[in-house]
Short mmCIF file of C-alpha atoms and ligand atoms in Angstrom, two decimals:
data_model
loop_
_atom_site.label_atom_id
_atom_site.label_comp_id
_atom_site.label_asym_id
_atom_site.label_seq_id
_atom_site.Cartn_x
_atom_site.Cartn_y
_atom_site.Cartn_z
CA MET S 1073 -177.75 -25.42 211.95
CA ALA S 1074 -176.91 -23.44 208.83
CA ARG S 1075 -174.91 -25.61 206.46
CA SER S 1076 -172.80 -25.44 203.42
CA PRO S 1077 -174.83 -23.62 200.73
CA LEU S 1078 -172.63 -20.75 201.88
CA THR S 1079 -169.38 -22.55 201.25
CA SER S 1080 -168.79 -21.56 197.64
CA MET S 1081 -169.76 -17.94 198.17
CA THR S 1082 -167.73 -17.41 201.32
CA THR S 1083 -164.56 -19.01 200.09
CA LYS S 1084 -164.63 -16.74 197.08
CA THR S 1085 -165.18 -13.53 199.02
CA SER S 1086 -163.88 -14.03 202.54
CA PRO S 1087 -160.62 -12.86 204.04
CA THR S 1088 -157.98 -15.39 205.07
CA ILE S 1089 -159.01 -18.51 206.87
CA LYS S 1090 -158.15 -18.63 210.59
CA ASN S 1091 -156.71 -21.71 212.29
CA TYR S 1092 -157.13 -22.64 215.93
CA HIS S 1093 -155.51 -25.51 217.79
CA LYS S 1094 -157.61 -27.65 220.14
CA GLY S 1095 -158.49 -25.73 223.33
CA LYS S 1096 -157.71 -22.27 221.93
CA ILE S 1097 -160.28 -19.59 222.72
CA ILE S 1098 -161.89 -18.04 219.64
CA PHE S 1099 -163.78 -15.38 221.60
CA HIS S 1100 -165.07 -14.73 225.10
CA GLU S 1101 -168.62 -14.12 226.28
CA GLY S 1102 -169.27 -10.38 226.68
CA GLN S 1103 -166.69 -9.26 224.09
CA GLU S 1104 -167.58 -6.78 221.37
CA SER S 1105 -167.95 -8.49 218.02
CA ASN S 1106 -167.61 -7.67 214.37
CA VAL S 1107 -167.36 -11.08 212.79
CA ALA S 1108 -169.17 -14.44 212.64
CA TYR S 1109 -167.54 -17.68 211.53
CA MET S 1110 -168.31 -20.65 209.37
CA ILE S 1111 -166.45 -23.86 210.23
CA LYS S 1112 -164.44 -25.07 207.26
CA SER S 1113 -162.99 -28.02 209.15
CA GLY S 1114 -162.86 -29.32 212.71
CA SER S 1115 -165.26 -28.52 215.53
CA VAL S 1116 -166.01 -25.74 217.97
CA ASN S 1117 -167.51 -25.69 221.48
CA VAL S 1118 -169.85 -22.85 222.38
CA PHE S 1119 -169.85 -22.53 226.17
CA LYS S 1120 -170.81 -20.38 229.11
CA ASN S 1121 -169.38 -20.18 232.59
CA ILE S 1122 -172.28 -20.95 234.87
CA ASP S 1123 -171.56 -20.89 238.64
CA ASN S 1124 -167.85 -21.01 237.81
CA LYS S 1125 -168.40 -24.19 235.83
CA LYS S 1126 -167.79 -24.39 232.11
CA THR S 1127 -171.06 -25.51 230.47
CA VAL S 1128 -170.87 -26.48 226.80
CA LEU S 1129 -174.08 -25.32 225.08
CA MET S 1130 -173.32 -26.98 221.79
CA THR S 1131 -170.53 -28.51 219.74
CA LEU S 1132 -170.57 -27.26 216.17
CA ASN S 1133 -169.05 -28.96 213.14
CA ARG S 1134 -168.06 -28.38 209.53
CA GLY S 1135 -170.53 -26.11 207.73
CA ASP S 1136 -172.02 -24.68 210.94
CA ILE S 1137 -172.07 -20.95 211.56
CA PHE S 1138 -171.51 -19.33 214.95
CA GLY S 1139 -170.91 -15.89 216.34
CA GLU S 1140 -173.77 -14.53 214.22
CA MET S 1141 -176.10 -13.59 217.10
CA SER S 1142 -174.14 -10.60 218.36
CA LEU S 1143 -173.53 -9.46 214.81
CA LEU S 1144 -177.18 -9.55 213.80
CA ALA S 1145 -178.51 -8.26 217.12
CA HIS S 1146 -175.76 -5.61 217.60
CA GLU S 1147 -175.04 -7.07 221.02
CA LYS S 1148 -171.97 -8.40 222.83
CA ARG S 1149 -170.99 -12.08 222.50
CA SER S 1150 -173.68 -14.18 224.18
CA ALA S 1151 -171.29 -17.08 224.88
CA SER S 1152 -167.64 -18.04 224.51
CA ALA S 1153 -166.22 -20.27 221.79
CA GLU S 1154 -163.18 -22.52 221.74
CA ALA S 1155 -161.70 -24.98 219.27
CA ALA S 1156 -162.91 -28.48 220.24
CA SER S 1157 -160.37 -29.87 217.79
CA TYR S 1158 -157.93 -28.27 215.40
CA CYS S 1159 -160.17 -26.15 213.21
CA GLU S 1160 -160.20 -23.83 210.23
CA LEU S 1161 -162.69 -20.98 210.34
CA VAL S 1162 -163.94 -18.74 207.58
CA PRO S 1163 -164.54 -15.26 209.05
CA LEU S 1164 -167.86 -13.77 207.93
CA THR S 1165 -167.70 -10.01 208.30
CA LYS S 1166 -170.85 -7.95 208.63
CA GLU S 1167 -170.49 -6.99 205.00
CA ILE S 1168 -170.24 -10.63 203.86
CA MET S 1169 -173.16 -11.59 206.07
CA ASN S 1170 -175.27 -8.81 204.58
CA ARG S 1171 -174.30 -9.81 201.07
CA LEU S 1172 -175.16 -13.46 201.81
CA LEU S 1173 -178.48 -12.53 203.34
CA GLU S 1174 -179.42 -10.42 200.35
CA ALA S 1175 -178.24 -12.98 197.83
CA SER S 1176 -179.78 -16.09 199.22
CA PRO S 1177 -183.29 -16.53 200.62
CA VAL S 1178 -182.23 -20.07 201.54
CA THR S 1179 -179.45 -18.67 203.68
CA VAL S 1180 -181.81 -16.23 205.35
CA ARG S 1181 -184.12 -19.06 206.19
CA LYS S 1182 -181.28 -21.20 207.53
CA ILE S 1183 -180.02 -18.40 209.72
CA VAL S 1184 -183.51 -17.62 211.01
CA GLU S 1185 -183.99 -21.31 211.80
CA LEU S 1186 -180.65 -21.43 213.54
CA LEU S 1187 -181.47 -18.35 215.61
CA ALA S 1188 -184.91 -19.69 216.42
CA ALA S 1189 -183.42 -22.98 217.55
CA ARG S 1190 -180.88 -21.23 219.76
CA VAL S 1191 -183.42 -18.83 221.24
CA LEU S 1192 -185.70 -21.79 221.76
CA ARG S 1193 -183.04 -23.73 223.61
CA VAL S 1194 -182.39 -20.81 225.89
CA ASP S 1195 -186.11 -20.23 226.34
CA THR S 1196 -186.79 -23.89 227.01
CA GLU S 1197 -184.04 -23.96 229.60
CA ALA S 1198 -185.50 -20.86 231.26
CA VAL S 1199 -188.93 -22.47 231.14
CA THR S 1200 -187.66 -25.65 232.77
CA VAL S 1201 -186.38 -23.58 235.63
CA ASP S 1202 -189.77 -22.06 236.32
CA GLU S 1203 -191.44 -25.41 235.74
CA GLY S 1204 -193.31 -24.49 232.60
CA GLY S 1205 -192.51 -27.94 231.25
CA PRO S 1206 -193.62 -29.26 227.90
CA PHE S 1207 -196.69 -27.05 227.74
CA LEU S 1208 -194.74 -23.80 227.65
CA SER S 1209 -192.04 -25.34 225.43
CA LEU S 1210 -194.69 -26.17 222.84
CA ALA S 1211 -196.22 -22.73 223.23
CA THR S 1212 -192.80 -21.15 222.58
CA ILE S 1213 -192.33 -23.21 219.44
CA LEU S 1214 -195.82 -22.29 218.23
CA ASP S 1215 -195.13 -18.63 218.94
CA LEU S 1216 -191.92 -18.75 216.86
CA ALA S 1217 -193.46 -20.81 214.07
CA TYR S 1218 -196.48 -18.50 213.85
CA LYS S 1219 -194.29 -15.38 213.71
CA ASP S 1220 -192.25 -17.05 210.98
CA TYR S 1221 -195.51 -17.74 209.11
CA ALA S 1222 -196.99 -14.28 209.73
CA TYR S 1223 -193.86 -12.47 208.53
CA THR S 1224 -193.47 -14.47 205.32
CA PRO S 1225 -192.49 -12.02 202.54
CA ARG S 1226 -195.32 -11.26 200.13
CA ASP S 1227 -193.76 -13.00 197.12
CA LYS S 1228 -193.18 -16.16 199.18
CA LYS S 1229 -196.77 -16.29 200.46
CA ARG S 1230 -197.96 -17.36 197.02
CA GLU S 1231 -195.71 -20.42 197.19
CA ILE S 1232 -197.32 -21.67 200.41
CA GLU S 1233 -200.38 -23.78 199.86
CA ASN S 1234 -203.49 -22.16 201.41
CA TYR S 1235 -201.41 -19.45 203.05
CA ASP S 1236 -204.52 -17.37 203.73
CA MET S 1237 -206.06 -20.12 205.82
CA GLY S 1238 -203.36 -19.84 208.52
CA LEU S 1239 -200.35 -21.79 209.73
CA SER S 1240 -200.80 -25.38 208.63
CA VAL S 1241 -201.10 -27.78 211.60
CA LYS S 1242 -199.20 -30.32 209.53
CA SER S 1243 -196.26 -28.00 209.00
CA PHE S 1244 -196.32 -26.93 212.65
CA THR S 1245 -196.27 -30.58 213.73
CA GLU S 1246 -193.29 -31.22 211.46
CA THR S 1247 -191.47 -28.19 212.88
CA VAL S 1248 -192.05 -29.36 216.44
CA LYS S 1249 -190.87 -32.85 215.66
CA SER S 1250 -187.68 -31.49 214.16
CA PHE S 1251 -186.98 -29.46 217.31
CA ALA S 1252 -188.12 -31.62 220.15
CA VAL S 1253 -189.33 -35.01 221.23
CA PHE S 1254 -193.08 -34.48 221.26
CA SER S 1255 -195.38 -37.01 219.67
CA ALA S 1256 -198.16 -36.06 217.25
CA ILE S 1257 -200.76 -36.86 219.90
CA GLU S 1258 -199.11 -34.53 222.42
CA ILE S 1259 -199.01 -31.74 219.89
CA ASP S 1260 -202.66 -32.34 219.06
CA SER S 1261 -203.61 -32.34 222.70
CA PHE S 1262 -201.73 -29.07 223.22
CA LEU S 1263 -203.47 -27.42 220.26
CA GLN S 1264 -206.89 -28.57 221.43
CA THR S 1265 -206.27 -27.17 224.88
CA ILE S 1266 -205.21 -23.72 223.73
CA PHE S 1267 -208.06 -23.75 221.20
CA LYS S 1268 -210.50 -24.32 224.06
CA LEU S 1269 -208.85 -21.46 225.91
CA ARG S 1270 -209.55 -19.32 222.80
CA LEU S 1271 -205.89 -18.45 222.41
CA ILE S 1272 -205.89 -19.78 218.87
CA ASP S 1273 -208.46 -20.38 216.13
CA ILE S 1274 -208.37 -23.54 214.08
CA LYS S 1275 -209.85 -23.54 210.58
CA SER S 1276 -210.41 -26.69 208.57
CA LYS S 1277 -210.37 -27.35 204.88
CA SER S 1278 -211.30 -30.60 203.16
CA LYS S 1279 -208.42 -31.53 200.92
CA CYS S 1280 -210.12 -34.19 198.92
CA HIS S 1281 -213.87 -34.81 198.76
CA LYS S 1282 -213.59 -38.53 198.24
CA ILE S 1283 -211.37 -39.18 201.24
CA ALA S 1284 -212.47 -37.61 204.49
CA PHE S 1285 -209.14 -35.89 204.99
CA THR S 1286 -209.06 -32.47 206.51
CA GLU S 1287 -206.20 -30.03 206.61
CA LYS S 1288 -206.22 -27.80 209.66
CA TYR S 1289 -204.81 -24.30 210.03
CA ILE S 1290 -203.87 -22.28 213.09
CA ASN S 1291 -204.58 -18.58 213.51
CA ILE S 1292 -203.44 -16.56 216.50
CA PRO S 1293 -205.72 -13.54 216.79
CA ASP S 1294 -203.41 -11.59 219.11
CA CYS S 1295 -199.87 -12.58 218.33
CA LYS S 1296 -198.28 -10.08 220.72
CA GLU S 1297 -200.35 -11.18 223.68
CA PHE S 1298 -200.12 -14.92 222.97
CA MET S 1299 -197.09 -15.82 225.12
CA PRO S 1300 -197.80 -13.37 227.94
CA SER S 1301 -201.41 -14.66 228.16
CA LEU S 1302 -200.24 -18.25 228.15
CA ARG S 1303 -197.69 -17.66 230.87
CA ARG S 1304 -200.25 -15.81 232.98
CA LEU S 1305 -202.83 -18.53 232.52
CA TYR S 1306 -200.31 -21.20 233.21
CA SER S 1307 -199.20 -19.80 236.52
CA GLU S 1308 -202.56 -18.42 237.68
CA VAL S 1309 -204.80 -21.35 236.85
CA LYS S 1310 -202.73 -24.26 238.04
CA GLU S 1311 -205.45 -26.76 237.19
CA ILE S 1312 -205.07 -25.99 233.50
CA GLY S 1313 -201.36 -26.70 233.72
CA ALA S 1314 -201.99 -29.84 235.69
CA GLU S 1315 -204.50 -31.12 233.17
CA VAL S 1316 -202.24 -30.33 230.24
CA GLU S 1317 -199.24 -31.98 231.83
CA TYR S 1318 -201.34 -35.00 232.68
CA ARG S 1319 -202.50 -35.33 229.10
CA MET S 1320 -198.95 -34.95 227.89
CA ASN S 1321 -197.70 -37.80 229.91
CA PHE S 1322 -196.65 -39.90 226.98
CA MET S 1323 -193.41 -41.66 226.31
CA THR S 1324 -191.44 -41.89 223.13
CA PHE S 1325 -189.87 -45.10 221.84
CA SER S 1326 -186.49 -43.93 223.09
CA ASP S 1327 -187.91 -43.08 226.50
CA LEU S 1328 -189.42 -46.50 226.93
CA ALA S 1329 -186.28 -48.15 225.57
CA VAL S 1330 -184.17 -46.40 228.20
CA ARG S 1331 -186.58 -47.30 230.98
CA THR S 1332 -186.67 -50.97 229.97
CA GLY S 1333 -182.97 -51.31 229.11
CA SER S 1334 -183.87 -51.96 225.50
CA ARG S 1335 -183.24 -50.22 222.18
CA PRO S 1336 -185.76 -48.04 220.31
CA GLU S 1337 -185.74 -50.34 217.28
CA VAL S 1338 -186.61 -53.36 219.45
CA ILE S 1339 -189.55 -51.46 220.96
CA TYR S 1340 -190.57 -50.32 217.50
CA ASN S 1341 -190.47 -53.88 216.17
CA LYS S 1342 -192.45 -55.15 219.11
CA VAL S 1343 -195.15 -52.57 218.46
CA MET S 1344 -195.23 -53.52 214.80
CA LYS S 1345 -195.51 -57.18 215.70
CA GLU S 1346 -198.32 -56.29 218.10
CA ASP S 1347 -196.45 -57.45 221.16
CA PHE S 1348 -197.79 -54.28 222.76
CA PRO S 1349 -201.43 -53.96 223.74
CA GLU S 1350 -203.14 -51.44 221.49
CA ASN S 1351 -204.18 -49.16 224.35
CA LEU S 1352 -200.53 -48.53 225.13
CA PHE S 1353 -199.77 -47.49 221.64
CA PHE S 1354 -198.79 -43.96 222.53
CA PHE S 1355 -197.12 -45.15 225.69
CA ASN S 1356 -199.08 -43.45 228.39
CA ARG S 1357 -196.19 -43.19 230.80
CA ALA S 1358 -197.79 -44.71 233.89
CA LYS S 1359 -199.57 -47.53 232.05
CA ALA S 1360 -196.58 -48.43 229.91
CA LEU S 1361 -194.23 -48.62 232.88
CA LYS S 1362 -196.70 -50.70 234.88
CA TRP S 1363 -197.16 -53.09 231.96
CA SER S 1364 -193.40 -53.36 231.30
CA GLN S 1365 -192.71 -54.28 234.93
CA ASP S 1366 -194.63 -57.57 234.49
CA LYS S 1367 -192.45 -58.72 231.58
CA GLU S 1368 -189.56 -61.15 231.66
CA PRO S 1369 -186.27 -59.20 231.51
CA ASP S 1370 -185.49 -60.83 228.15
CA PHE S 1371 -188.66 -59.51 226.57
CA PHE S 1372 -187.04 -56.14 225.93
CA LYS S 1373 -183.67 -57.46 224.87
CA LYS S 1374 -184.46 -59.20 221.66
CA PHE S 1375 -186.86 -59.31 218.84
CA LYS S 1376 -187.29 -62.25 216.53
CA ARG S 1377 -188.18 -61.05 213.12
CA PRO S 1378 -190.80 -63.00 211.26
CA LYS S 1379 -189.17 -63.91 207.96
CA LYS S 1380 -190.37 -61.84 205.05
CA ALA S 1381 -190.52 -62.78 201.39
CA LEU S 1382 -188.68 -60.47 198.98
CA SER S 1383 -192.03 -59.22 197.67
CA GLU S 1384 -193.01 -58.06 201.18
CA ILE S 1385 -189.94 -56.11 202.16
CA GLU S 1386 -190.39 -52.40 202.44
CA ASN S 1387 -187.81 -50.52 204.51
CA VAL S 1388 -184.17 -50.27 205.48
CA ASN S 1389 -184.56 -52.76 208.31
CA ASP S 1390 -185.88 -55.37 205.91
CA LEU S 1391 -182.56 -55.56 204.02
CA ILE S 1392 -181.77 -58.55 206.20
CA PHE S 1393 -184.26 -60.57 204.13
CA ILE S 1394 -182.44 -59.98 200.85
CA ASP S 1395 -179.92 -62.68 200.00
CA ASN S 1396 -176.28 -61.54 200.07
CA PRO S 1397 -175.38 -61.87 196.36
CA THR S 1398 -178.48 -59.85 195.35
CA LEU S 1399 -177.89 -57.14 197.95
CA GLN S 1400 -174.22 -56.96 197.03
CA GLN S 1401 -175.13 -56.43 193.39
CA ALA S 1402 -177.78 -53.81 194.24
CA LEU S 1403 -175.44 -51.85 196.51
CA LYS S 1404 -172.75 -51.79 193.82
CA SER S 1405 -174.56 -48.92 192.09
CA PHE S 1406 -174.70 -46.92 195.34
CA ASP S 1407 -172.05 -44.31 196.07
CA TYR S 1408 -170.55 -43.99 199.56
CA HIS S 1409 -172.85 -41.10 200.53
CA ARG S 1410 -176.02 -43.10 199.85
CA ILE S 1411 -174.64 -46.20 201.54
CA SER S 1412 -173.89 -44.13 204.63
CA ILE S 1413 -177.49 -42.82 204.61
CA LEU S 1414 -178.83 -46.39 204.62
CA TYR S 1415 -176.30 -47.46 207.22
CA SER S 1416 -177.11 -44.62 209.58
CA ALA S 1417 -180.81 -45.55 209.65
CA ALA S 1418 -180.34 -49.31 209.89
CA ASP S 1419 -180.57 -51.30 213.13
CA GLU S 1420 -177.61 -53.40 214.33
CA GLN S 1421 -178.51 -56.50 212.32
CA ASN S 1422 -179.04 -54.55 209.14
CA LYS S 1423 -175.88 -52.51 209.71
CA ALA S 1424 -173.93 -55.78 209.79
CA LYS S 1425 -175.74 -56.93 206.64
CA ILE S 1426 -174.81 -53.72 204.81
CA LEU S 1427 -171.17 -53.93 205.93
CA TYR S 1428 -170.98 -57.51 204.66
CA ASN S 1429 -172.28 -56.53 201.24
CA ILE S 1430 -170.21 -53.46 200.39
CA ASN S 1431 -166.56 -53.25 199.49
CA LYS S 1432 -164.00 -53.52 202.29
CA LYS S 1433 -162.77 -49.94 201.99
CA GLN S 1434 -166.28 -48.49 202.33
CA ALA S 1435 -167.00 -50.83 205.21
CA SER S 1436 -163.92 -49.81 207.14
CA VAL S 1437 -164.66 -46.06 206.66
CA LEU S 1438 -168.25 -46.62 207.82
CA GLN S 1439 -167.05 -48.42 210.93
CA SER S 1440 -164.29 -46.01 211.82
CA GLU S 1441 -166.37 -42.87 211.20
CA PRO S 1442 -170.01 -43.85 211.73
CA PRO S 1443 -172.42 -41.34 210.15
CA PRO S 1444 -174.88 -39.57 212.49
CA VAL S 1445 -177.98 -41.63 213.33
CA ARG S 1446 -180.91 -40.74 211.08
CA ASN S 1447 -184.58 -40.90 211.60
CA VAL S 1448 -186.07 -43.91 209.80
CA ASN S 1449 -188.69 -41.66 208.22
CA ASP S 1450 -186.06 -39.42 206.76
CA LEU S 1451 -186.89 -38.85 203.09
CA ASP S 1452 -183.33 -39.59 201.99
CA VAL S 1453 -183.45 -42.91 203.82
CA LEU S 1454 -186.78 -43.76 202.23
CA GLU S 1455 -185.47 -42.89 198.79
CA CYS S 1456 -182.31 -44.97 199.19
CA SER S 1457 -184.04 -47.97 200.73
CA ASP S 1458 -186.79 -47.90 198.09
CA GLU S 1459 -184.12 -47.92 195.41
CA VAL S 1460 -182.13 -50.81 196.82
CA ILE S 1461 -185.32 -52.81 197.38
CA ASP S 1462 -186.58 -52.09 193.85
CA LEU S 1463 -183.22 -53.08 192.37
CA SER S 1464 -183.18 -56.32 194.36
CA LYS S 1465 -186.72 -57.16 193.31
CA LYS S 1466 -185.92 -56.45 189.66
CA MET S 1467 -182.88 -58.73 189.84
CA LYS S 1468 -185.16 -61.48 191.12
CA GLY S 1469 -187.68 -60.80 188.35
CA LEU S 1470 -190.31 -59.36 190.72
N1 CMP Z 2993 -177.75 -21.87 223.23
C1 CMP Z 2993 -176.89 -21.85 222.20
N2 CMP Z 2993 -176.73 -22.94 221.43
C2 CMP Z 2993 -175.87 -22.94 220.41
N3 CMP Z 2993 -175.13 -21.89 220.05
C3 CMP Z 2993 -175.26 -20.77 220.76
C4 CMP Z 2993 -176.15 -20.69 221.86
N4 CMP Z 2993 -176.07 -19.46 222.38
C5 CMP Z 2993 -175.16 -18.80 221.62
N5 CMP Z 2993 -174.67 -19.58 220.65
C6 CMP Z 2993 -173.65 -19.27 219.62
O1 CMP Z 2993 -172.52 -18.79 220.34
C7 CMP Z 2993 -172.18 -17.52 219.84
C8 CMP Z 2993 -171.58 -16.57 220.84
O2 CMP Z 2993 -171.36 -15.36 220.18
P1 CMP Z 2993 -172.58 -14.62 219.45
O3 CMP Z 2993 -173.51 -14.11 220.50
O4 CMP Z 2993 -172.05 -13.70 218.46
O5 CMP Z 2993 -173.32 -15.80 218.65
C9 CMP Z 2993 -173.53 -16.96 219.40
C10 CMP Z 2993 -174.10 -18.14 218.70
O6 CMP Z 2993 -173.52 -18.33 217.44
#
């Protein structure tokens, strides 16, 4: 979702801010449009009436933009919007949008990402209906990512490492992970399959001679025909689909947690502690479920952490091993924003530990307005946890 880099520019140049009370309609699907909006405060539901039932497509919050699709595509409103709570909206006229797009490559990128994500959602939903499943979802993402790569402006190409080699598999994998819940092995399996079908080329480049580490790059020889060919192949040669779906039958941590009545962090910890057999590492769906059925119900409810020494701790869920006075001292230099980053990535035990070691006011805000859950690999989380761990170690003379 496009976020606040626009804030300063729009508040300077936009017409008056519009207010809507909860439940008020902002616009209806099918209406003509001449304005998009950025949410200054509150939240907005984008919805469609499907079979006479209101279906909310997405709830948008402060900093999000909506109503841009019809404006950019010169179409009618693709969905309706209503205030999900009292909200203040900054109208973005066509003129402002154009000025923003010209002035800020970052904004252009954000809006393209936002459009891609929305188109993708719609496409994925359509795909689910005709049973394309994960295979066609991944193909759609690759199609979008490759077009984004292929249409990179000339001056930007120079900034992309090895641009001429093709779309980096690493960057594609990161894009997919940010959109959807596919694991690296599923993505790899998908790429191998379409490579064998000669729908893509994969080039390799050794990054470092000493370490056998190879960067791979995707090239789609016929970009226009890529999706139509895939769809044709998928429906005509059912065996290919069947094989792909079979190979993609993996579960994520969250999936397995739901199926076993556990929590993702417990599953994660069990894997790390090697409570899981290695051959289930990527959770082949059938095998993992069969294996989990033999376990005592309690097995998935708790995880006993082996105690770690201060010198061994390494991530946000190791904060539990730092003694309270040290952690309290270390967190004193953290502002609320960084504490909330740590808190959002911590598991329950570590959340309690953080709350105990920050001031009461911060703790009560964190509890009453919990920040959105973050991925433990999130760079911000890594940065913050590294800092608090380093500070704690320094205080202990390590
Ligand atoms: N699937 C979707 N997910 C999230 N937002 C959407 C989706 N479809 C449409 N929108 C937003 O809802 C708006 C409806 O009006 P527009 O078509 O102008 O622009 C649209 C987008 O901003």
